[in-house]
Amino acid sequence: MSRDTAIRKNTFLQSLKVLYYSLISQHLKELVPIIYTPTQAEAIANYSHLFRRNECLYLMFNEQDTMERDYLEQTRGRDVDLIVCSDAEAILGIGDQGVGICTAKSSIYSLIGGIDPFKCLPVALDVGTDNQELLNDHLYVGWPQKRVRGEKYDQFIDKFVQIVRKYHPHSLLHFEDFGVTNAHRLLERYRAEHACFNDDIQGTGAVSLSCIMAAVGVTKSKLCDQRIVVYGAGSAGLGIAHQLRDAMVATDGVSPLDASRKFYLLDKYGLVKESLGPSRIRDSLYESGFVSPDAEWKGAMTNKKGEVGLLEVVKRVKPTIMIGCSTQAGAFTEDVVRMMGQGCERPIILALSNPSRLVEVDPANANLWTDGRALMATGSPFPPARMPNGKDYHIAECNNALIYPGLGFGAVLCQSRRMTDTMIIAGAQRLASLSPALKDPDDSLLPDFDDAPKVNFEIGVAVAEQAIEEGSAGVEWKKSEVKQKAAERLWRPVYGEYIYDPEGEQA
Ligand SMILES: NC(=O)C1=CN([C@@H]2O[C@H](COP(=O)(O)OP(=O)(O)OC[C@H]3O[C@@H](n4cnc5c(N)ncnc54)[C@H](O)[C@@H]3O)[C@@H](O)[C@H]2O)C=CC1
Ligand SMILES: CC(=O)C(=O)O
Ligand SMILES: [Mg+2]
């Protein structure tokens, strides 16, 4: 190699990383689906078989005695702003993947959020796996033990969080794809003491709120006038319901109780209603206030176990919005969608499960079954649907990646010690204000992914402005200074253009 010193080799190799980011940045729409959803699910599912080298900080449960040393070794000389961690229990709709790491989530912060990749740290928290296929696989690279749960799990996570707080107190700690029993708990436990963010709960809630704000703009109605069915009451479903309810309370002035009654959540036991009891309703669902009173469901059709299914719910509720985050492919059947279409003029349908093969309804079918009246969004990219008038309807990609990079950029920019609900709402409102559907009701509900960097810059500015206004920021800027500061801070991959000159070579 012509680069003869270690430092020249080092800078050359670093430049290849810049090439990676530069190439993807120039072809975002084409290449994000390759490094992120839907392909990422396949890459994670085959992680051990495709394994080349470790790209993240890998912390294993049975090596926690050296956790602090391992952390320091990986972060030495780096000014870490952002940490993306996952225990991989509920990866991208494909369940427990043991050590299926989420480096892509971290790369998206750089590609779309403009955060220097050198300041981002992806962390795999390996606490074992309950995925028997992985445990039987002799090539599995993770710790081949059953998942650690309970107090020992909490102690391991706590040790990690305290190390982050000690060495990078201004960082944003992003939780990704934790299992439903841990996701809410961990966020609530740590968000008051450190800037924490759960993407599946808050990121998905925020991007869905933006999408729905745009959709109710098209239907010229208010958020509090909607009847909302959420199919799949896990991290994403509950996060979305909370976000929409908070927005109804904040913007439409309804009480939290009245707002809660606009929601009908379904989980694997059907409609979440009182009589399902604690064996079928998780604590976080009970506490959420979204459990339907039995009195509202007298005479409803049930199965032998007393469970009410989706079709019956849609028939009785006549929802204006139906959101899928259940991992159940095709759950929004023709009967369900046609029934919804009978109950309202412009059904708003968000089929958010990833990867694409798990989508609750193919938008082309939803379009057909509602005669082109549905306002639609999906979690992974889908081709446009042809409307009866011959026009193409662009399906919004309602994926948290359209908002979390900006939320993170904003929090990091102003060194916020908290990621507050109001900062997230400010980001969601800014995204909604950029919806193409505001100019043309037949256009996509959300901006195109090609515009994601520009859009996320705006989101970041809105978040930092809100943090300054409410006193959460660690910097002493005026709100009017934020845009300039954001522009100065933005990282963009610039890879020099090399022009091949054969004549020059001969000379
Ligand atoms: N578009 C986006 O930005 C995002 C999409 N997602 C997708 O949403 C899906 C769920 O993700 P999480 O909420 O993180 O997982 P989760 O495991 O927390 O939640 C899934 C929920 O679906 C429920 N469910 C399972 N079978 C069901 C059935 N037959 N009927 C009704 N509900 C059923 C489960 O009980 C669980 O509560 C995944 O496919 C994920 O990829 C998640 C986060 C963001
Ligand atoms: C997008 C995402 O966070 C998920 O599917 O889990
Ligand atoms: Mg996720």
Coordinates of C-alpha atoms and ligand atoms in Angstrom, one line a residue:
M1 CA 0.0 0.0 0.0
S2 CA 1.4 3.4 -1.0
R3 CA 0.4 4.9 2.4
D4 CA 3.5 4.0 4.2
T5 CA 2.9 5.1 7.8
A6 CA 0.3 3.9 10.2
I7 CA -1.3 7.3 10.5
R8 CA -1.6 7.6 6.7
K9 CA -3.2 4.2 6.6
N10 CA -5.5 5.2 9.4
T11 CA -6.7 8.4 7.7
F12 CA -7.2 6.4 4.4
L13 CA -9.4 3.9 6.2
Q14 CA -11.3 6.6 7.9
S15 CA -11.9 8.1 4.5
L16 CA -13.5 4.9 3.4
K17 CA -16.1 5.3 6.2
V18 CA -16.8 8.8 4.9
L19 CA -17.2 7.2 1.4
Y20 CA -19.8 4.8 2.9
Y21 CA -21.8 7.7 4.4
S22 CA -21.2 9.9 1.3
L23 CA -22.5 7.3 -1.1
I24 CA -25.6 6.5 1.0
S25 CA -26.3 10.3 1.5
Q26 CA -26.3 10.8 -2.3
H27 CA -28.8 7.9 -2.8
L28 CA -30.8 8.0 0.4
K29 CA -34.0 6.6 -1.0
E30 CA -32.4 3.8 -2.8
L31 CA -29.8 2.8 -0.1
V32 CA -31.6 3.4 3.2
P33 CA -33.8 0.4 2.6
I34 CA -30.6 -1.6 2.1
I35 CA -28.9 -0.6 5.4
Y36 CA -32.1 -0.1 7.4
T37 CA -35.7 -1.5 7.2
P38 CA -36.6 -3.8 5.5
T39 CA -33.2 -5.4 4.7
Q40 CA -31.8 -4.8 8.2
A41 CA -34.2 -7.4 9.6
E42 CA -32.7 -10.0 7.3
A43 CA -29.2 -8.9 8.2
I44 CA -29.9 -9.1 11.9
A45 CA -31.6 -12.5 11.6
N46 CA -28.4 -13.8 9.8
Y47 CA -26.0 -11.8 12.0
S48 CA -24.0 -14.7 13.2
H49 CA -23.7 -16.3 9.7
L50 CA -22.7 -13.0 8.0
F51 CA -20.4 -11.9 10.9
R52 CA -17.2 -10.2 9.8
R53 CA -16.2 -8.0 12.6
N54 CA -17.7 -6.3 15.6
E55 CA -18.7 -2.8 15.0
C56 CA -20.1 -1.8 18.3
L57 CA -19.4 -1.9 22.0
Y58 CA -20.3 -5.4 23.0
L59 CA -21.2 -5.9 26.7
M60 CA -22.0 -9.4 27.8
F61 CA -23.9 -10.3 31.0
N62 CA -21.3 -12.7 32.3
E63 CA -18.4 -10.3 31.7
Q64 CA -19.9 -7.4 33.6
D65 CA -16.9 -7.2 36.0
T66 CA -14.9 -5.6 33.1
M67 CA -17.8 -3.4 31.8
E68 CA -16.3 -0.1 32.8
R69 CA -12.9 -1.0 31.4
D70 CA -14.4 -2.2 28.1
Y71 CA -16.5 1.0 27.9
L72 CA -13.4 3.2 28.4
E73 CA -11.4 1.2 25.9
Q74 CA -14.0 1.7 23.2
T75 CA -14.6 5.4 23.9
R76 CA -11.0 6.5 24.6
G77 CA -10.3 9.8 22.9
R78 CA -13.9 10.1 21.7
D79 CA -16.3 12.8 22.6
V80 CA -19.4 10.6 22.7
D81 CA -22.7 12.5 22.2
L82 CA -25.0 9.7 21.5
I83 CA -25.4 6.1 22.6
V84 CA -27.7 3.6 20.9
C85 CA -28.2 0.5 23.0
S86 CA -30.3 -2.6 22.5
D87 CA -30.8 -6.0 24.3
A88 CA -32.3 -7.2 21.0
E89 CA -35.4 -8.8 22.6
A90 CA -37.9 -7.3 20.1
I91 CA -35.9 -6.6 17.0
L92 CA -37.8 -4.9 14.1
G93 CA -40.8 -7.2 14.3
I94 CA -38.7 -10.4 14.1
G95 CA -38.5 -10.9 17.9
D96 CA -35.6 -12.1 20.0
Q97 CA -32.3 -12.0 18.1
G98 CA -29.9 -12.2 21.1
V99 CA -27.1 -10.0 19.8
G100 CA -28.7 -8.6 16.6
I101 CA -27.1 -5.3 17.0
C102 CA -28.5 -2.0 15.8
T103 CA -25.6 -0.2 14.2
A104 CA -27.9 0.9 11.4
K105 CA -29.9 3.0 13.9
S106 CA -26.7 4.7 14.8
S107 CA -25.7 5.3 11.2
I108 CA -29.1 6.9 10.5
Y109 CA -28.2 9.5 13.1
S110 CA -25.2 10.5 11.0
L111 CA -26.9 10.2 7.6
I112 CA -30.1 12.0 8.4
G113 CA -29.5 13.7 11.7
G114 CA -26.0 15.1 10.8
I115 CA -24.3 13.8 14.0
D116 CA -20.6 12.9 13.5
P117 CA -20.4 9.0 13.4
F118 CA -17.3 9.3 15.6
K119 CA -19.5 10.7 18.3
C120 CA -22.1 7.9 18.1
L121 CA -21.6 4.7 20.0
P122 CA -23.8 1.6 19.2
V123 CA -23.9 -0.8 22.2
A124 CA -25.0 -4.5 22.2
L125 CA -26.2 -5.6 25.6
D126 CA -26.0 -9.4 25.5
V127 CA -28.2 -10.9 28.3
G128 CA -28.7 -14.2 26.5
T129 CA -31.6 -15.2 24.2
D130 CA -34.8 -17.2 24.4
N131 CA -34.6 -17.9 20.7
Q132 CA -34.0 -21.7 20.6
E133 CA -32.9 -21.6 17.0
L134 CA -30.0 -19.3 18.0
L135 CA -29.2 -21.4 21.0
N136 CA -29.0 -24.5 18.8
D137 CA -26.8 -22.7 16.2
H138 CA -23.1 -23.5 16.8
L139 CA -22.2 -20.4 14.8
Y140 CA -24.2 -18.1 17.1
V141 CA -21.9 -15.3 18.2
G142 CA -23.8 -14.2 21.3
W143 CA -23.8 -15.7 24.8
P144 CA -25.6 -19.0 24.4
Q145 CA -27.8 -18.9 27.6
K146 CA -31.4 -18.2 28.3
R147 CA -32.3 -14.5 28.7
V148 CA -31.5 -13.1 32.2
R149 CA -34.5 -11.5 33.7
G150 CA -35.6 -9.8 36.9
E151 CA -33.3 -8.3 39.4
K152 CA -30.1 -9.5 37.8
Y153 CA -31.2 -8.0 34.5
D154 CA -32.0 -4.7 36.1
Q155 CA -28.6 -4.6 37.9
F156 CA -26.8 -5.2 34.6
I157 CA -28.6 -2.5 32.8
D158 CA -28.2 -0.1 35.8
K159 CA -24.4 -0.7 35.8
F160 CA -24.3 0.2 32.1
V161 CA -26.5 3.4 32.6
Q162 CA -24.4 4.6 35.5
I163 CA -21.2 4.2 33.4
V164 CA -22.8 6.3 30.7
R165 CA -23.8 8.9 33.2
K166 CA -20.4 9.0 34.7
Y167 CA -18.3 9.4 31.6
H168 CA -20.8 11.1 29.2
P169 CA -23.3 13.0 31.3
H170 CA -24.4 15.1 28.3
S171 CA -25.0 12.2 26.0
L172 CA -28.4 11.1 24.7
L173 CA -29.1 7.4 25.6
H174 CA -31.3 5.8 22.9
F175 CA -33.0 2.5 23.8
E176 CA -33.9 0.4 20.8
D177 CA -35.9 -2.8 20.4
F178 CA -36.2 -3.8 24.1
G179 CA -38.9 -6.3 24.9
V180 CA -42.3 -5.0 25.9
T181 CA -41.9 -5.8 29.6
N182 CA -38.7 -3.8 29.9
A183 CA -39.1 -0.9 27.4
H184 CA -41.5 1.3 29.3
R185 CA -40.0 0.4 32.7
L186 CA -36.5 1.4 31.8
L187 CA -37.5 4.6 30.1
E188 CA -39.5 5.7 33.1
R189 CA -36.7 4.7 35.5
Y190 CA -34.0 6.7 33.9
R191 CA -35.5 9.6 32.0
A192 CA -35.6 11.9 35.0
E193 CA -31.8 11.5 35.6
H194 CA -30.4 11.4 32.1
A195 CA -31.5 12.4 28.6
C196 CA -33.0 9.1 27.6
F197 CA -35.2 8.2 24.6
N198 CA -37.0 5.0 23.6
D199 CA -37.3 5.0 19.9
D200 CA -40.0 2.4 19.6
I201 CA -42.2 4.1 22.1
Q202 CA -41.4 7.8 21.7
G203 CA -39.9 8.0 18.1
T204 CA -42.8 5.9 16.7
G205 CA -45.3 7.9 18.8
A206 CA -43.9 11.2 17.4
V207 CA -43.7 10.2 13.7
S208 CA -47.2 8.8 13.9
L209 CA -48.5 12.0 15.6
S210 CA -47.0 14.0 12.7
C211 CA -48.6 11.7 10.1
I212 CA -52.0 11.9 11.8
M213 CA -51.8 15.6 12.3
A214 CA -51.3 15.9 8.5
A215 CA -54.1 13.4 7.8
V216 CA -56.7 15.2 10.0
G217 CA -55.6 18.4 8.2
V218 CA -56.7 16.7 5.0
T219 CA -60.1 15.6 6.5
K220 CA -60.5 19.0 8.1
S221 CA -61.3 17.6 11.5
K222 CA -59.7 17.8 14.9
L223 CA -57.6 15.2 16.6
C224 CA -60.1 14.9 19.5
D225 CA -62.9 14.1 17.0
Q226 CA -61.2 10.8 15.9
R227 CA -62.0 7.3 17.0
I228 CA -58.8 5.4 17.0
V229 CA -58.1 1.6 16.8
V230 CA -54.6 0.6 17.7
Y231 CA -53.9 -3.0 16.7
G232 CA -50.9 -4.3 18.7
A233 CA -50.6 -2.8 22.1
G234 CA -46.9 -3.3 22.6
S235 CA -44.1 -0.7 22.8
A236 CA -45.0 1.0 19.5
G237 CA -48.8 0.8 20.0
L238 CA -48.8 2.2 23.5
G239 CA -46.3 4.8 22.6
I240 CA -48.5 6.0 19.7
A241 CA -51.6 6.0 21.9
H242 CA -49.9 8.0 24.6
Q243 CA -48.5 10.5 22.1
L244 CA -51.8 11.1 20.4
R245 CA -53.7 11.4 23.7
D246 CA -51.2 13.9 25.1
A247 CA -51.5 15.9 21.9
M248 CA -55.4 15.9 22.1
V249 CA -55.1 17.2 25.7
A250 CA -52.5 19.8 24.8
T251 CA -54.0 21.1 21.5
D252 CA -57.8 20.4 21.8
G253 CA -58.2 21.0 25.5
V254 CA -60.0 17.8 26.3
S255 CA -59.4 16.0 29.6
P256 CA -57.0 13.0 29.7
L257 CA -60.0 10.8 30.6
D258 CA -62.1 11.9 27.7
A259 CA -59.2 11.6 25.4
S260 CA -58.5 8.1 26.6
R261 CA -62.0 7.0 25.6
K262 CA -61.3 7.8 22.0
F263 CA -58.9 4.8 21.8
Y264 CA -59.6 1.1 21.3
L265 CA -56.5 -1.0 21.8
L266 CA -56.2 -4.6 20.7
D267 CA -53.6 -7.1 21.7
K268 CA -53.2 -10.8 21.1
Y269 CA -56.2 -11.4 23.3
G270 CA -58.4 -9.1 21.2
L271 CA -59.8 -5.8 22.5
V272 CA -58.1 -4.7 25.7
K273 CA -61.1 -4.6 28.0
E274 CA -61.6 -4.8 31.8
S275 CA -62.8 -8.4 32.0
L276 CA -59.6 -9.8 30.3
G277 CA -58.1 -9.5 33.8
P278 CA -54.5 -9.3 34.9
S279 CA -53.5 -12.6 33.3
R280 CA -54.1 -11.0 29.8
I281 CA -53.4 -7.4 30.5
R282 CA -49.9 -6.2 31.3
D283 CA -49.2 -3.7 34.1
S284 CA -48.1 -1.0 31.6
L285 CA -51.4 -1.4 29.8
Y286 CA -53.5 -1.2 33.0
E287 CA -51.6 1.9 34.0
S288 CA -52.1 3.5 30.6
G289 CA -55.8 4.2 31.1
F290 CA -56.7 2.7 27.7
V291 CA -58.5 -0.3 29.0
S292 CA -62.1 -0.3 27.6
P293 CA -64.9 -0.5 30.2
D294 CA -66.9 -3.7 29.8
A295 CA -70.2 -1.7 29.9
E296 CA -69.4 -0.4 26.4
W297 CA -69.1 -3.9 25.0
K298 CA -72.3 -5.5 26.1
G299 CA -73.7 -7.7 23.4
A300 CA -70.5 -7.7 21.3
M301 CA -69.6 -10.8 19.4
T302 CA -66.8 -12.7 21.2
N303 CA -64.9 -16.0 20.9
K304 CA -65.3 -18.7 23.5
K305 CA -62.8 -17.0 25.8
G306 CA -64.8 -13.8 25.8
E307 CA -62.4 -12.0 23.5
V308 CA -63.6 -9.4 21.0
G309 CA -61.8 -9.5 17.6
L310 CA -60.8 -6.7 15.2
L311 CA -63.7 -6.9 12.8
E312 CA -66.3 -6.6 15.6
V313 CA -64.4 -3.6 17.1
V314 CA -64.3 -1.9 13.7
K315 CA -68.0 -2.6 13.2
R316 CA -69.1 -1.1 16.5
V317 CA -66.6 1.7 16.9
K318 CA -66.5 3.0 13.2
P319 CA -62.9 4.1 13.6
T320 CA -61.6 7.1 11.6
I321 CA -58.0 5.9 12.3
M322 CA -56.6 2.4 12.4
I323 CA -53.0 1.8 13.3
G324 CA -51.2 -1.6 13.0
C325 CA -48.1 -2.4 15.1
S326 CA -48.8 -6.0 15.8
T327 CA -46.3 -7.9 13.6
Q328 CA -49.4 -9.7 12.2
A329 CA -49.1 -9.7 8.4
G330 CA -52.4 -9.1 6.6
A331 CA -54.4 -8.6 9.9
F332 CA -56.3 -5.7 8.2
T333 CA -58.3 -8.0 6.0
E334 CA -60.6 -7.0 3.2
D335 CA -63.6 -7.4 5.5
V336 CA -62.0 -5.2 8.1
V337 CA -60.9 -2.5 5.7
R338 CA -64.2 -2.4 3.8
M339 CA -66.1 -2.2 7.1
M340 CA -63.9 0.7 8.1
G341 CA -64.5 2.4 4.7
Q342 CA -68.3 2.2 5.3
G343 CA -68.0 4.1 8.6
C344 CA -66.0 7.2 7.4
E345 CA -65.3 9.2 4.3
R346 CA -61.5 9.2 4.4
P347 CA -60.2 6.2 6.5
I348 CA -56.8 6.9 7.9
I349 CA -54.8 3.6 7.9
L350 CA -51.2 3.3 9.3
A351 CA -49.9 -0.2 8.8
L352 CA -46.6 0.2 10.6
S353 CA -45.3 -3.3 11.2
N354 CA -41.8 -4.0 9.8
P355 CA -40.3 -5.5 7.9
S356 CA -42.4 -5.1 4.7
R357 CA -43.6 -8.7 4.8
L358 CA -45.3 -8.2 8.1
V359 CA -47.4 -5.2 7.0
E360 CA -51.0 -5.4 8.3
V361 CA -52.3 -4.5 4.8
D362 CA -50.6 -3.9 1.5
P363 CA -51.5 -0.2 0.7
A364 CA -52.5 -1.2 -2.8
N365 CA -55.2 -3.4 -1.4
A366 CA -56.3 -0.8 1.2
N367 CA -56.6 1.6 -1.7
L368 CA -58.6 -0.8 -3.8
W369 CA -61.0 -1.8 -0.9
T370 CA -61.7 1.9 -0.1
D371 CA -62.0 3.0 -3.7
G372 CA -59.0 5.2 -3.3
R373 CA -60.4 7.1 -0.2
A374 CA -57.8 5.8 2.3
L375 CA -55.1 8.1 3.6
M376 CA -52.2 5.7 4.2
A377 CA -48.8 5.2 5.6
T378 CA -46.6 2.2 6.2
G379 CA -43.5 1.4 8.4
S380 CA -41.3 0.3 5.5
P381 CA -41.2 1.8 2.0
F382 CA -44.0 0.8 -0.4
P383 CA -44.6 1.7 -4.1
P384 CA -47.4 4.3 -4.8
A385 CA -51.0 3.1 -5.1
R386 CA -52.9 4.0 -8.2
M387 CA -56.0 6.1 -7.4
P388 CA -59.3 5.6 -9.4
N389 CA -58.6 9.0 -11.0
G390 CA -55.4 7.6 -12.4
K391 CA -53.1 9.6 -10.2
D392 CA -50.4 7.9 -8.0
Y393 CA -50.9 8.1 -4.3
H394 CA -47.5 8.2 -2.5
I395 CA -47.5 6.1 0.6
A396 CA -45.9 8.0 3.4
E397 CA -43.1 6.1 5.2
C398 CA -44.2 6.5 8.8
N399 CA -41.0 5.2 10.3
N400 CA -39.4 6.6 13.4
A401 CA -36.2 7.1 11.3
L402 CA -38.0 10.2 9.8
I403 CA -37.9 11.9 13.2
Y404 CA -35.5 10.4 15.7
P405 CA -32.3 11.7 14.1
G406 CA -33.7 15.2 14.4
L407 CA -34.9 14.7 17.9
G408 CA -31.5 13.4 18.9
F409 CA -29.6 16.1 17.0
G410 CA -31.7 18.8 18.8
A411 CA -31.1 17.3 22.2
V412 CA -27.4 16.8 21.7
L413 CA -27.0 20.3 20.1
C414 CA -28.3 22.1 23.2
Q415 CA -26.8 19.6 25.6
S416 CA -30.1 18.9 27.1
R417 CA -30.0 16.8 30.3
R418 CA -33.5 15.5 29.6
M419 CA -35.5 14.5 26.6
T420 CA -38.9 15.9 27.7
D421 CA -42.3 15.1 26.2
T422 CA -42.6 18.8 25.2
M423 CA -39.4 18.6 23.2
I424 CA -40.7 15.6 21.4
I425 CA -44.0 17.2 20.6
A426 CA -42.2 20.3 19.3
G427 CA -40.3 18.1 16.9
A428 CA -43.4 16.2 15.8
Q429 CA -45.3 19.5 15.2
R430 CA -42.4 20.8 13.0
L431 CA -42.4 17.5 11.0
A432 CA -46.2 17.8 10.5
S433 CA -45.8 21.4 9.3
L434 CA -43.6 20.0 6.5
S435 CA -46.2 17.5 5.2
P436 CA -46.7 17.6 1.4
A437 CA -50.4 16.8 2.1
L438 CA -50.8 20.3 3.6
K439 CA -50.3 21.8 0.1
D440 CA -52.0 19.0 -1.9
P441 CA -54.4 16.7 0.0
D442 CA -53.7 13.9 -2.6
D443 CA -50.0 14.0 -1.8
S444 CA -48.0 12.0 0.8
L445 CA -48.8 12.5 4.5
L446 CA -45.1 12.8 5.3
P447 CA -42.1 14.2 3.5
D448 CA -40.1 11.9 1.2
F449 CA -37.1 10.1 2.6
D450 CA -34.9 11.9 0.1
D451 CA -35.7 15.1 2.1
A452 CA -35.1 13.5 5.5
P453 CA -31.8 15.4 6.2
K454 CA -33.4 18.8 5.5
V455 CA -36.5 17.9 7.5
N456 CA -34.5 16.5 10.4
F457 CA -32.5 19.7 10.6
E458 CA -35.7 21.6 11.1
I459 CA -36.9 19.0 13.7
G460 CA -33.6 19.4 15.5
V461 CA -33.9 23.2 15.6
A462 CA -37.5 23.0 16.9
V463 CA -36.4 20.6 19.7
A464 CA -33.4 22.7 20.8
E465 CA -35.6 25.9 20.7
Q466 CA -38.2 24.1 22.9
A467 CA -35.4 22.9 25.3
I468 CA -34.1 26.5 25.6
E469 CA -37.6 27.9 26.2
E470 CA -38.5 25.4 29.0
G471 CA -35.1 25.5 30.6
S472 CA -34.0 21.9 29.8
A473 CA -31.0 23.0 27.7
G474 CA -27.4 23.0 29.0
V475 CA -26.4 25.9 26.8
E476 CA -27.1 29.6 27.3
W477 CA -28.2 30.6 23.9
K478 CA -31.1 32.6 22.8
K479 CA -33.8 30.8 20.7
S480 CA -32.9 33.1 17.8
E481 CA -29.3 31.7 17.8
V482 CA -30.3 28.0 17.4
K483 CA -30.5 27.8 13.6
Q484 CA -27.0 29.2 13.2
K485 CA -25.6 27.0 15.9
A486 CA -27.3 24.0 14.3
A487 CA -25.8 24.8 10.9
E488 CA -22.3 25.1 12.4
R489 CA -22.6 21.8 14.2
L490 CA -24.0 19.7 11.3
W491 CA -21.9 16.8 10.2
R492 CA -22.1 15.9 6.5
P493 CA -19.9 13.4 4.7
V494 CA -17.7 15.1 2.2
Y495 CA -15.7 12.8 0.1
G496 CA -13.3 14.4 -2.3
E497 CA -14.0 13.8 -6.0
Y498 CA -11.3 11.8 -7.7
I499 CA -11.0 12.2 -11.4
Y500 CA -9.2 9.5 -13.4
D501 CA -6.8 11.1 -15.9
P502 CA -5.1 8.4 -18.0
E503 CA -2.9 11.0 -19.7
G504 CA -1.7 12.2 -16.4
E505 CA -0.8 8.6 -15.4
Q506 CA 1.3 8.1 -18.6
A507 CA 3.2 11.3 -18.0
Ligands
LIG1 N1 -42.8 2.1 11.7 C1 -42.1 2.3 12.8 O1 -41.4 3.3 13.0 C2 -42.0 1.2 13.8 C3 -42.6 0.0 13.6 N2 -42.5 -0.9 14.6 C4 -43.0 -2.3 14.2 O2 -44.2 -2.5 15.0 C5 -44.2 -3.9 15.3 C6 -44.3 -4.0 16.8 O3 -43.2 -3.5 17.5 P1 -43.1 -3.3 19.0 O4 -44.2 -2.6 19.5 O5 -41.7 -2.8 19.3 O6 -43.2 -4.8 19.5 P2 -43.9 -5.4 20.8 O7 -43.5 -6.8 20.9 O8 -43.7 -4.5 21.9 O9 -45.5 -5.3 20.4 C7 -46.2 -6.1 19.6 C8 -47.5 -6.3 20.1 O10 -48.4 -6.9 19.2 C9 -49.2 -7.8 19.9 N3 -49.7 -8.9 19.1 C10 -49.1 -10.1 18.8 N4 -50.0 -10.8 18.1 C11 -51.1 -10.1 17.9 C12 -52.4 -10.4 17.3 N5 -52.6 -11.5 16.7 N6 -53.3 -9.4 17.4 C13 -53.1 -8.2 18.0 N7 -51.9 -7.9 18.6 C14 -51.0 -8.9 18.6 C15 -48.3 -8.3 21.0 O11 -49.1 -8.8 22.1 C16 -47.6 -7.1 21.4 O12 -48.2 -6.4 22.4 C17 -43.0 -4.5 14.7 O13 -43.3 -5.1 13.5 C18 -42.0 -3.3 14.6 O14 -41.2 -3.5 13.5 C19 -42.0 -0.7 15.8 C20 -41.4 0.5 16.1 C21 -41.4 1.5 15.1
LIG2 C1 -38.5 1.1 13.0 C2 -38.3 0.4 14.3 O1 -37.8 1.0 15.2 C3 -38.8 -0.9 14.4 O2 -39.4 -1.5 13.5 O3 -38.6 -1.5 15.5
MG3 MG -37.2 -0.4 16.7

